[in-house]
Amino acid sequence: MQDNNLGLPFWEGFLASDLERKNGATWITLVPDPRAPLVCSGCDSNCWQIHETGWRVVRDMPMLGDPVWLRVRLRRVRCSECGTRAERVKWLDRHARVTQRLAEFVGLWCQKLPVAHVCKLSGLHWDTVRRIERTNLAAQIGVP
Ligand SMILES: [Zn+2]
């Protein structure tokens, strides 16, 4: 493990390896914490074999007035039960482009404020806020 990795408590299982401010935004690079278990998203069992790794860029809650972009190094595991699957990340849903924390924040405020206000608060585009709002509403009424 590199000495400059920060074990910040915001992204379970990951370490912040880089933090950069550019163009009025904060970019944080997250790499897997080698001490954290590698878990299959299909069956929730621990895995040891990595099939491949890749990067996903996702939004998190604004920090100190800046939008926050995460560059996350995600792995696909080779699970003995499921075959090749994405790893389970507790704070990030499958294929999601925003963290669960940000999606919950947007969902909560969409119930109380006009979408334009939620865009301002979250720093997200109108379409993104509306998509999260629709997803949350669908989950509440049980639409798959
Ligand atoms: Zn599995």
Coordinates of C-alpha atoms and ligand atoms in Angstrom, one line a residue:
M1 CA 0.0 0.0 0.0
Q2 CA 1.2 3.5 -0.8
D3 CA 1.9 5.9 2.0
N4 CA -0.2 8.7 0.4
N5 CA -3.5 6.7 0.3
L6 CA -6.0 8.3 2.6
G7 CA -8.4 6.0 4.5
L8 CA -11.2 8.5 4.5
P9 CA -14.4 7.0 6.0
F10 CA -16.7 8.0 3.2
W11 CA -16.2 5.2 0.7
E12 CA -16.1 1.9 2.4
G13 CA -13.6 -0.5 0.9
F14 CA -11.7 2.2 -1.0
L15 CA -8.8 4.5 -0.4
A16 CA -8.5 8.0 -1.8
S17 CA -5.2 7.9 -3.8
D18 CA -5.5 11.4 -5.3
L19 CA -7.5 14.6 -4.8
E20 CA -7.4 17.4 -7.3
R21 CA -9.2 20.6 -7.8
K22 CA -9.7 21.6 -11.4
N23 CA -12.2 23.8 -13.2
G24 CA -14.1 24.5 -10.0
A25 CA -14.7 20.8 -9.2
T26 CA -13.0 18.4 -6.9
W27 CA -11.8 15.1 -8.4
I28 CA -11.1 12.2 -6.1
T29 CA -9.5 9.0 -7.2
L30 CA -10.5 5.9 -5.3
V31 CA -8.7 2.6 -5.4
P32 CA -9.7 -0.6 -3.6
D33 CA -8.5 -1.0 -0.1
P34 CA -6.3 -4.1 -0.1
R35 CA -7.5 -4.9 3.5
A36 CA -11.2 -4.9 2.5
P37 CA -12.9 -8.1 1.3
L38 CA -13.6 -8.5 -2.4
V39 CA -17.3 -9.4 -2.5
C40 CA -19.4 -10.9 -5.4
S41 CA -22.5 -8.7 -6.3
G42 CA -24.3 -11.9 -7.4
C43 CA -24.1 -14.0 -4.2
D44 CA -22.4 -11.7 -1.6
S45 CA -19.7 -14.3 -1.0
N46 CA -16.0 -13.4 -0.7
C47 CA -13.9 -13.8 -3.8
W48 CA -10.2 -13.9 -4.3
Q49 CA -9.9 -13.9 -8.1
I50 CA -10.1 -10.6 -10.1
H51 CA -11.3 -11.0 -13.7
E52 CA -10.6 -7.5 -14.7
T53 CA -10.6 -3.9 -13.4
G54 CA -11.8 -0.7 -14.9
W55 CA -12.7 2.9 -14.0
R56 CA -16.1 4.5 -13.5
V57 CA -16.7 8.2 -13.0
V58 CA -19.5 9.0 -10.5
R59 CA -20.8 12.0 -8.7
D60 CA -20.9 12.3 -5.0
M61 CA -22.2 15.0 -2.6
P62 CA -20.8 18.5 -3.2
M63 CA -17.9 19.3 -0.8
L64 CA -17.0 22.7 0.4
G65 CA -19.1 24.3 -2.3
D66 CA -17.6 22.3 -5.2
P67 CA -19.1 19.5 -7.2
V68 CA -17.3 16.2 -6.5
W69 CA -16.4 13.7 -9.1
L70 CA -15.1 10.3 -8.1
R71 CA -12.9 8.2 -10.3
V72 CA -13.4 4.7 -8.9
R73 CA -11.3 1.7 -9.7
L74 CA -13.9 -1.1 -9.9
R75 CA -13.2 -4.8 -10.2
R76 CA -15.0 -7.7 -11.8
V77 CA -14.6 -10.9 -9.8
R78 CA -14.4 -14.4 -10.9
C79 CA -16.9 -16.1 -8.5
S80 CA -17.0 -19.9 -8.1
E81 CA -20.8 -19.7 -7.9
C82 CA -21.7 -16.9 -10.4
G83 CA -18.8 -16.7 -12.8
T84 CA -17.8 -13.2 -13.8
R85 CA -19.6 -10.6 -11.8
A86 CA -19.1 -7.0 -10.7
E87 CA -17.8 -6.6 -7.2
R88 CA -20.3 -5.4 -4.5
V89 CA -19.7 -1.8 -3.5
K90 CA -21.9 -0.8 -0.5
W91 CA -22.2 2.8 -1.4
L92 CA -22.7 2.5 -5.2
D93 CA -25.4 0.7 -7.1
R94 CA -24.9 -1.4 -10.2
H95 CA -24.3 0.9 -13.2
A96 CA -25.0 4.0 -11.1
R97 CA -23.4 7.3 -12.0
V98 CA -24.1 8.8 -8.6
T99 CA -23.4 7.5 -5.2
Q100 CA -26.2 6.1 -3.0
R101 CA -25.7 9.0 -0.7
L102 CA -26.3 11.6 -3.4
A103 CA -29.3 9.7 -4.8
E104 CA -30.9 9.6 -1.4
F105 CA -30.2 13.3 -0.9
V106 CA -31.8 14.1 -4.3
G107 CA -34.7 11.8 -3.6
L108 CA -35.4 13.4 -0.2
W109 CA -35.3 17.0 -1.5
C110 CA -37.3 16.2 -4.6
Q111 CA -40.2 15.5 -2.2
K112 CA -39.9 19.0 -0.7
L113 CA -38.5 21.3 -3.3
P114 CA -38.9 22.1 -7.0
V115 CA -36.4 20.3 -9.3
A116 CA -34.6 23.5 -10.1
H117 CA -33.8 24.0 -6.4
V118 CA -32.6 20.4 -6.1
C119 CA -30.3 20.9 -9.1
K120 CA -28.8 23.9 -7.4
L121 CA -28.3 22.1 -4.1
S122 CA -26.9 18.9 -5.6
G123 CA -24.9 20.5 -8.4
L124 CA -26.6 18.0 -10.8
H125 CA -28.1 18.5 -14.2
W126 CA -31.9 18.7 -14.5
D127 CA -32.1 15.4 -16.4
T128 CA -30.0 13.6 -13.7
V129 CA -32.2 14.9 -10.9
R130 CA -35.4 13.9 -12.7
R131 CA -33.9 10.4 -13.5
I132 CA -33.1 9.9 -9.8
E133 CA -36.5 11.2 -8.7
R134 CA -38.2 8.7 -11.1
T135 CA -36.0 5.8 -10.0
N136 CA -36.8 6.6 -6.3
L137 CA -40.5 6.9 -7.0
A138 CA -40.5 3.6 -8.9
A139 CA -38.7 1.9 -5.9
Q140 CA -41.2 3.3 -3.4
I141 CA -44.2 1.9 -5.3
G142 CA -42.5 -1.3 -6.2
V143 CA -42.0 -1.0 -9.9
P144 CA -39.0 -3.1 -10.9
Ligands
ZN1 ZN -21.1 -15.0 -6.7

